[in-house]
mmCIF file of C-alpha atoms in Angstrom:
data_model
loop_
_atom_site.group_PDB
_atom_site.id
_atom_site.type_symbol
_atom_site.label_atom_id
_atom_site.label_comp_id
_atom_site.label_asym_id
_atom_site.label_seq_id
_atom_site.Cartn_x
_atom_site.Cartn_y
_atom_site.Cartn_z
ATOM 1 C CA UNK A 1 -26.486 77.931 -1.816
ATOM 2 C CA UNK A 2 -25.219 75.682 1.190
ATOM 3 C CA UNK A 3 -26.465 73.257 3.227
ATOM 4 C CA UNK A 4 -23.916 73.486 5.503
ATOM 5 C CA UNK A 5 -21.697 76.481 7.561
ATOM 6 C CA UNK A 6 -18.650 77.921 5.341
ATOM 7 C CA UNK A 7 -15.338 79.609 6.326
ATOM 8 C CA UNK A 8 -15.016 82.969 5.805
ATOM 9 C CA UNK A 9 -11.694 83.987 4.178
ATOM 10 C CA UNK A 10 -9.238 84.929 7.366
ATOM 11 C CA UNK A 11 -12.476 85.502 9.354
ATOM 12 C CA UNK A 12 -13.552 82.713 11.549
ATOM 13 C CA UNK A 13 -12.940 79.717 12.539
ATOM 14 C CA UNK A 14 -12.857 76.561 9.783
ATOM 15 C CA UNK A 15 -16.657 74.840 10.073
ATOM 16 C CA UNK A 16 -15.049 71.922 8.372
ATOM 17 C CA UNK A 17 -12.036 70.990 10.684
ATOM 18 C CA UNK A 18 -12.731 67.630 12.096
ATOM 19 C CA UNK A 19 -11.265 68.003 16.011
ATOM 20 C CA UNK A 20 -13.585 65.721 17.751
ATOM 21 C CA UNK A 21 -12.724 61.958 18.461
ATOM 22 C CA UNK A 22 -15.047 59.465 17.583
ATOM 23 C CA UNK A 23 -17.025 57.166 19.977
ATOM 24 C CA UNK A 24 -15.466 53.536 20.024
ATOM 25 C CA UNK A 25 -19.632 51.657 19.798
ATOM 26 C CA UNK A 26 -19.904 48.640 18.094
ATOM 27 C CA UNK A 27 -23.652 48.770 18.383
ATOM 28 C CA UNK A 28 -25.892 49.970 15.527
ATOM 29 C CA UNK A 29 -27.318 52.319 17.789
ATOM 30 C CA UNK A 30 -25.600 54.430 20.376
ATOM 31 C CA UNK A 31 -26.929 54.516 24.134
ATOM 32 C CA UNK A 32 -25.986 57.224 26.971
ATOM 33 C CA UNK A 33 -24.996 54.619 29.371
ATOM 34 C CA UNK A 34 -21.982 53.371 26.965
ATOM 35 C CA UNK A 35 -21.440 56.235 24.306
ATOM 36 C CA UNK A 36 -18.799 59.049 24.743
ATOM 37 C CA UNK A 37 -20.389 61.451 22.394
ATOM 38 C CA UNK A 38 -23.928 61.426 24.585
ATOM 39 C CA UNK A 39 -22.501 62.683 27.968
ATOM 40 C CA UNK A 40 -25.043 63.695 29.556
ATOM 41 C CA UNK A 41 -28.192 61.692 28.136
ATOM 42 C CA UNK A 42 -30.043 60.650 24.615
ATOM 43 C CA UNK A 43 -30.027 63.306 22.335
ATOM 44 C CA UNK A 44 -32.920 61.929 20.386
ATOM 45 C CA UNK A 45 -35.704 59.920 20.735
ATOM 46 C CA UNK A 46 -37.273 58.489 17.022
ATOM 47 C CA UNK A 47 -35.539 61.205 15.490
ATOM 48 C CA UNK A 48 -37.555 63.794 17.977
ATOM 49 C CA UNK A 49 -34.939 66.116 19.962
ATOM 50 C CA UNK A 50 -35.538 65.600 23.517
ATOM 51 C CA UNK A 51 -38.100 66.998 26.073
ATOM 52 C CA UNK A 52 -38.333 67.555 29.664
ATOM 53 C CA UNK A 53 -42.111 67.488 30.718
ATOM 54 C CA UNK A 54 -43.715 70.220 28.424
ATOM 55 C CA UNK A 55 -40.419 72.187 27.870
ATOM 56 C CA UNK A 56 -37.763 71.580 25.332
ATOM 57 C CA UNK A 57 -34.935 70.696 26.698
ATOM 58 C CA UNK A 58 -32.151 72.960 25.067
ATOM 59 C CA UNK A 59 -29.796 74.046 28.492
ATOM 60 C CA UNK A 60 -27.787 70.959 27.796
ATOM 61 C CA UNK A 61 -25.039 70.723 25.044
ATOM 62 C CA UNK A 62 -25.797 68.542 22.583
ATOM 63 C CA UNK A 63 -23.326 66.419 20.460
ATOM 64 C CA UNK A 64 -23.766 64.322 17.583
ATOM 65 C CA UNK A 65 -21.708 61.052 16.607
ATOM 66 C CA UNK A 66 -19.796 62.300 13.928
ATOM 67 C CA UNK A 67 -17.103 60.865 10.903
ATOM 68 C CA UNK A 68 -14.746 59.480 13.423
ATOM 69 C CA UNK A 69 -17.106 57.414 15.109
ATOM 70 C CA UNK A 70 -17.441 53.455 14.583
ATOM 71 C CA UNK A 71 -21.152 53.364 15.341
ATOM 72 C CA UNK A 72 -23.170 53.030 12.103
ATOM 73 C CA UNK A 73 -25.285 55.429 10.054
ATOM 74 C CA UNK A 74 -28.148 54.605 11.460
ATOM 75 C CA UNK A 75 -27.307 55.387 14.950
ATOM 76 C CA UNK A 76 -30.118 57.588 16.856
ATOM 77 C CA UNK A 77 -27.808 60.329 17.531
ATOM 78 C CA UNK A 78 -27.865 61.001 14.025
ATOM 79 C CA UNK A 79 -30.209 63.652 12.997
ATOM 80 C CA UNK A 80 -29.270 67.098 12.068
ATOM 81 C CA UNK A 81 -26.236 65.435 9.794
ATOM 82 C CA UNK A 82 -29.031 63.853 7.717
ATOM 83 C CA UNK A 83 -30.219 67.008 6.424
ATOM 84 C CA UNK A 84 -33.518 67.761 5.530
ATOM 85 C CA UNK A 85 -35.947 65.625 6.051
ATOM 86 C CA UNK A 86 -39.376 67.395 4.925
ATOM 87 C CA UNK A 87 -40.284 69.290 1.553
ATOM 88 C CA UNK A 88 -40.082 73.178 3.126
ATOM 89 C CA UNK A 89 -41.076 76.245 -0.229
ATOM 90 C CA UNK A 90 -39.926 79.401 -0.385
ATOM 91 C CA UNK A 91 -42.575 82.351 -1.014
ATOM 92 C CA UNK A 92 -43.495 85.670 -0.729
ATOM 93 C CA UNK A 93 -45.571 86.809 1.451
ATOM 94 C CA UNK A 94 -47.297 89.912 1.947
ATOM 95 C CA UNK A 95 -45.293 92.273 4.315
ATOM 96 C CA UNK A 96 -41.726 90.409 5.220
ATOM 97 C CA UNK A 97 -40.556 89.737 1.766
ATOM 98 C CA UNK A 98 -39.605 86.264 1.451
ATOM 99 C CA UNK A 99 -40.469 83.424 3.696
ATOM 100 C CA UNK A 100 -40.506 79.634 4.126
ATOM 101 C CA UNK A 101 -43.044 77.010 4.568
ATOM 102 C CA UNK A 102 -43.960 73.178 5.070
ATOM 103 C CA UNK A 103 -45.164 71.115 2.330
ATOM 104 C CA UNK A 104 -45.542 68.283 4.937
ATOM 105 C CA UNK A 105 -46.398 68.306 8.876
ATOM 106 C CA UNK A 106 -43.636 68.460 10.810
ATOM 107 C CA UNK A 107 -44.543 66.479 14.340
ATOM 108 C CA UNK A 108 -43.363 68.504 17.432
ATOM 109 C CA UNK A 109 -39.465 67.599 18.198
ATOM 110 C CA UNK A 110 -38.350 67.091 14.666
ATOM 111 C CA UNK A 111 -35.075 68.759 13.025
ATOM 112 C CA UNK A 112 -36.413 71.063 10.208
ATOM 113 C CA UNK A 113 -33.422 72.782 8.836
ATOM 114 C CA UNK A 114 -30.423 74.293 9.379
ATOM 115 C CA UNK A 115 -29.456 78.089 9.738
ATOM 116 C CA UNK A 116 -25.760 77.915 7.611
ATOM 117 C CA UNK A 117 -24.044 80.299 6.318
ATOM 118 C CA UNK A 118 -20.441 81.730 6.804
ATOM 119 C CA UNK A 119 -18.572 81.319 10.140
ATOM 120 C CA UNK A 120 -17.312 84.803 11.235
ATOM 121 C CA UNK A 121 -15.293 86.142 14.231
ATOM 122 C CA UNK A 122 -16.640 89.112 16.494
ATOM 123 C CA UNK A 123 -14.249 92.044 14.648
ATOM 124 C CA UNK A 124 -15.725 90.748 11.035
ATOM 125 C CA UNK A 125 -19.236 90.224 12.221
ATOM 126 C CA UNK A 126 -18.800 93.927 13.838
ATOM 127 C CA UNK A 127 -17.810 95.388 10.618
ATOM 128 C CA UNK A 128 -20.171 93.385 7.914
ATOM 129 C CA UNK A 129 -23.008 95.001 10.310
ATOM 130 C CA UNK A 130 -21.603 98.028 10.201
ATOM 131 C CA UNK A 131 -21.804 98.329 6.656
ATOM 132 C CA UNK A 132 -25.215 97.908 6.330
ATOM 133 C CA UNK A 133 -27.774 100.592 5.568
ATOM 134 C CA UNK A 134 -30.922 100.955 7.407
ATOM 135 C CA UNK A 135 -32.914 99.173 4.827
ATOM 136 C CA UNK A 136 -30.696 96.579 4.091
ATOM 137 C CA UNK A 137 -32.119 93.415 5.852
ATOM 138 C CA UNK A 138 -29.457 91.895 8.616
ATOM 139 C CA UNK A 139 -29.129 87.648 8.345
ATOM 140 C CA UNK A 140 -26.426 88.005 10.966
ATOM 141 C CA UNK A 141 -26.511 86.177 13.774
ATOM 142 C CA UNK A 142 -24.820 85.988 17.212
ATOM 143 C CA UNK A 143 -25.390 83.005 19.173
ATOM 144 C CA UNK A 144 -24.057 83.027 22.775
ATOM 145 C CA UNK A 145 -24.182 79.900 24.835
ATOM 146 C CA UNK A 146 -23.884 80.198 28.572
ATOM 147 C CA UNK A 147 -21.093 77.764 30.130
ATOM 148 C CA UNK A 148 -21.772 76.751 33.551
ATOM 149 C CA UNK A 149 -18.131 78.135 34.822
ATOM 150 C CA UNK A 150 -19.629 81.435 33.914
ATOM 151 C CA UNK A 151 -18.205 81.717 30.364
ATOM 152 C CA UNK A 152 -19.696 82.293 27.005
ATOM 153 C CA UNK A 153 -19.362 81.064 23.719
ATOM 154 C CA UNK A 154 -20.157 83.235 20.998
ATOM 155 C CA UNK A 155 -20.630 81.910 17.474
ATOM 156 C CA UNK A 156 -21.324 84.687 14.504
ATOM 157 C CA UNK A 157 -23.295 83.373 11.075
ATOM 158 C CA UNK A 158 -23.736 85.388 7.736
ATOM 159 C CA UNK A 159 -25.622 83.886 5.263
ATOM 160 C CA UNK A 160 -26.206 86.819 3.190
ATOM 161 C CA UNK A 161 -24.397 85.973 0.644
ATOM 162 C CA UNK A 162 -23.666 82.016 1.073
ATOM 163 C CA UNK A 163 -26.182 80.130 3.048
ATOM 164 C CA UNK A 164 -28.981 77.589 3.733
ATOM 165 C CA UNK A 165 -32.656 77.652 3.087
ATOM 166 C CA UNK A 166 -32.604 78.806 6.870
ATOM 167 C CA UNK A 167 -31.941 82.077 5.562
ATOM 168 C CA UNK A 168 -35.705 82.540 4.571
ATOM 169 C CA UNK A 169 -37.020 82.318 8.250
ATOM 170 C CA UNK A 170 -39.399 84.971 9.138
ATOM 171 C CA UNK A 171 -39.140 86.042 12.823
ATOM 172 C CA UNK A 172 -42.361 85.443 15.187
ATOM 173 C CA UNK A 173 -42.933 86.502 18.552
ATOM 174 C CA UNK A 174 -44.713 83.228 18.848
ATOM 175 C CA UNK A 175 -42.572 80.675 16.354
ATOM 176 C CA UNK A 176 -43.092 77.303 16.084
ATOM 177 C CA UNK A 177 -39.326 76.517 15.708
ATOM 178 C CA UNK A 178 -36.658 76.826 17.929
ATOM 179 C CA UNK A 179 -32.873 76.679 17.329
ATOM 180 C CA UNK A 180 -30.583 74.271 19.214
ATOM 181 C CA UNK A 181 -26.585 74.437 18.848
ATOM 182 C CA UNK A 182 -25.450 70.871 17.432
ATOM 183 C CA UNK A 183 -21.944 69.842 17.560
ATOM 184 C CA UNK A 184 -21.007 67.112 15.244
ATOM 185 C CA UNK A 185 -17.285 67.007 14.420
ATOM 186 C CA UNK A 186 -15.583 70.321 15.929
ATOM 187 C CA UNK A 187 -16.421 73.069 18.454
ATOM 188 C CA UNK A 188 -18.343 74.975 15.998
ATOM 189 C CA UNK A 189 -22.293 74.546 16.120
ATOM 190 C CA UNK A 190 -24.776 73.860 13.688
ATOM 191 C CA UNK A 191 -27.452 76.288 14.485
ATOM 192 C CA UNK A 192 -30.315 73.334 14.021
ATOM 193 C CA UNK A 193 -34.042 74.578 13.933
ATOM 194 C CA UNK A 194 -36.755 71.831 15.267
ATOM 195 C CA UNK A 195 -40.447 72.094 15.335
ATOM 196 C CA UNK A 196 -41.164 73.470 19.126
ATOM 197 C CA UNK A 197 -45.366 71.978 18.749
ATOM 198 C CA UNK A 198 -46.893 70.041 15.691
ATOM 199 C CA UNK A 199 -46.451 72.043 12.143
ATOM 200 C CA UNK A 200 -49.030 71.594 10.051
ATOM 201 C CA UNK A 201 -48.368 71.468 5.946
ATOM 202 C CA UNK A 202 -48.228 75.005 3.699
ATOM 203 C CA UNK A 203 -48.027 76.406 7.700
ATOM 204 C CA UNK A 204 -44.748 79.333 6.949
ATOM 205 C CA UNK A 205 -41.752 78.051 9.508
ATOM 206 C CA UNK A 206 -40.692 80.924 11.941
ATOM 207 C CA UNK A 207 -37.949 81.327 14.622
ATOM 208 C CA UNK A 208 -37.674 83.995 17.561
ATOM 209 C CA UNK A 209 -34.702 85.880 16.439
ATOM 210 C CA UNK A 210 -33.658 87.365 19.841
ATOM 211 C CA UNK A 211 -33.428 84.105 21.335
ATOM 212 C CA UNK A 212 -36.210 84.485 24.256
ATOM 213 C CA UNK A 213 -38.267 81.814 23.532
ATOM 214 C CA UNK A 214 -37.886 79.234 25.879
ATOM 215 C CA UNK A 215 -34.313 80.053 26.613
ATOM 216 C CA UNK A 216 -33.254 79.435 30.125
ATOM 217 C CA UNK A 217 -30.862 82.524 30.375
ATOM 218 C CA UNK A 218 -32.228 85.705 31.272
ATOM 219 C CA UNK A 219 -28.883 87.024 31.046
ATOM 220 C CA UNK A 220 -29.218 86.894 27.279
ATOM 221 C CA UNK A 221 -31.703 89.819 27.262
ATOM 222 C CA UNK A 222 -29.084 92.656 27.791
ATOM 223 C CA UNK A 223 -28.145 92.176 24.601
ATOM 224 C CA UNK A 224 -31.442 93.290 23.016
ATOM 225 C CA UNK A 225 -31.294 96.862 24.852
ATOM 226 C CA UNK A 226 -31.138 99.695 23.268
ATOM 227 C CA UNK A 227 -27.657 101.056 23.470
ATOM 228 C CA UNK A 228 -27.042 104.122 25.346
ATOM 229 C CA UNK A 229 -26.830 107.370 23.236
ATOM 230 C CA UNK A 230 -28.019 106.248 20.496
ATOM 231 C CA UNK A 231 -31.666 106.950 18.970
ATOM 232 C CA UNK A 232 -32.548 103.128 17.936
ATOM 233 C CA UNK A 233 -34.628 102.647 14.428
ATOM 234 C CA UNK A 234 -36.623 99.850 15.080
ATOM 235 C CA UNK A 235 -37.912 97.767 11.939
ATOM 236 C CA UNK A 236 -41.650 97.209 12.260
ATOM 237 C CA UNK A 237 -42.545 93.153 13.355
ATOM 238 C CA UNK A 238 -45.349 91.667 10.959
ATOM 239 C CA UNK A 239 -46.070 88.336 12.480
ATOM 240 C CA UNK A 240 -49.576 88.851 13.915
ATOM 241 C CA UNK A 241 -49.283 86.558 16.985
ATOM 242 C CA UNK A 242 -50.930 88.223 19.944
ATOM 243 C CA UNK A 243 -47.814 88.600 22.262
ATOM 244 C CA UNK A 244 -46.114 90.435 19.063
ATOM 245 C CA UNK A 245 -44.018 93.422 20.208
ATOM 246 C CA UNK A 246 -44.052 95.414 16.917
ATOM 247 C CA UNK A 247 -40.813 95.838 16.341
ATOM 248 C CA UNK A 248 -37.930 93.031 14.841
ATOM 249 C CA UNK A 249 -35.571 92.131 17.670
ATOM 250 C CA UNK A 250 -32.740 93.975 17.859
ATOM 251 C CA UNK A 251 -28.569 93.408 18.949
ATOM 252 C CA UNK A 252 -26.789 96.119 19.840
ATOM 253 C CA UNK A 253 -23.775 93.916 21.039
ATOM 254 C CA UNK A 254 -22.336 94.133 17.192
ATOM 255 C CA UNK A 255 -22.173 97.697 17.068
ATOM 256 C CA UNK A 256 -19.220 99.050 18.917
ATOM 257 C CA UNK A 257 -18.711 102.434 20.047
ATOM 258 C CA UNK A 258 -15.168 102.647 18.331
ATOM 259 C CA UNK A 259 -14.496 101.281 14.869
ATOM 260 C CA UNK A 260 -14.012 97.385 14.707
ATOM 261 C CA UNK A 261 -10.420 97.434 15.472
ATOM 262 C CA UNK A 262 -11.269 98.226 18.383
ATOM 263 C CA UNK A 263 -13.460 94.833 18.880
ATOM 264 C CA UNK A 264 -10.989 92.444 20.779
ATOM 265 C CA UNK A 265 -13.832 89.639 21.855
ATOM 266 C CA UNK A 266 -12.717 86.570 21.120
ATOM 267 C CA UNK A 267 -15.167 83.562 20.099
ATOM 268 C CA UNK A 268 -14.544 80.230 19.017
#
């Protein structure tokens, strides 16, 4: 078990490289109009990720004050570095193996967990998902952020075997948490999961793993096609909400045509 990302040996980049500077606030609190690690605007308000009227507000990068900066530890753009915050249970339930719910209610905003586990490049995430048989269950994840220049950013998590209690989120075509990349001392996100409406306790936590909900990139949905020539085996979706698809969301961007030396995509 980890609480927080991990390097994979030779492949990925190092989740524990400090490369950010710190801000230079003398105030107990950091404010947009003053702090260089809030760019852009506050990241949090009482410990509640932002919101723009009813949406949550997740287009805009989002960086924590980290080790380097002199602003103290109770600065509001602390959150996800705090950990966890409410008393969350793994169980099993009755169709998707494990899971993971509240003990507490979660308000709407809130940082829940983390999704940590080890940091892999495109070739190694290529070829850990190419080893897996179609009943082995896939905690890979690709996460590709959409730069305004046109660019994207591509981080690659594996938990399987080293990992947070993220690890035991169900999928739901209607989830009550979202994830947000959170930068706190380098490049490389932490894939942070708040509560996207009020959580109520022993409610199970769930995430939408193909990234739809309430993403503002449409482009991200080619990813989820199923790949030419090839006859798709779609895993069955159990999470009862009425929009439910019936099948598990599914990348096809991680398996190559070629073997993975012939991957050359670069990420962080």
């Amino acid at each position: 078990y980890s609480p927080d990302h991990v390097a994979a040996a030779e492949c990925g980049p190092d989740p524990s490289e400090i490369s950010f500077q710190g801000c230079s606030c003398q105030s107990a609190s950091c404010l947009a109009s003053m702090c260089s690690c809030l760019p852009y605007a506050e990241n949090y308000k009482n410990s509640c990720i932002n919101y723009e009227g009813n949406e949550l507000e997740c287009s805009k990068p989002i960086f924590e004050c980290n080790v380097m900066c002199q602003c103290g530890e109770s600065c509001q753009n602390r959150v996800v570095q705090r950990g966890l915050q409410f008393r969350l249970e793994i169980f099993k339930t009755a169709k998707k193996g494990w899971g993971l719910h509240t003990l507490d209610f979660i308000p709407k905003g809130r940082f829940v967990c983390e999704y940590a586990g080890e940091v892999l490049n495109f070739r190694e995430a290529c070829r850990r998902v190419q080893l897996q048989s179609p009943s082995d269950s896939n905690y890979i994840i690709a996460i590709r952020e959409h730069l305004c220049d046109g660019q994207i950013m591509e981080t690659f998590v594996d938990p399987t075997h080293t990992g947070s209690v993220g690890r035991f989120l169900n999928h739901s075509c209607e989830p009550n948490l979202i994830m947000v990349p959170v930068r706190i001392n380098s490049m490389v996100p932490k894939l942070a999961l708040f509560a996207d409406r009020d959580i109520c306790a022993e409610e199970e936590l769930s995430y939408d793993y193909s990234g739809r909900h309430h993403n503002y990139f449409p482009a991200l949905q080619r990813d989820q096609e199923k790949p030419q020539g090839e006859e798709l085996k779609k895993k069955p979706c159990y999470c009862g909400a009425k929009s439910c698809t019936g099948f598990l969301p599914y990348d096809g961007s991680l398996f190559c045509e070629q073997d993975t030396t012939g991957c050359t995509k670069e990420t962080l």
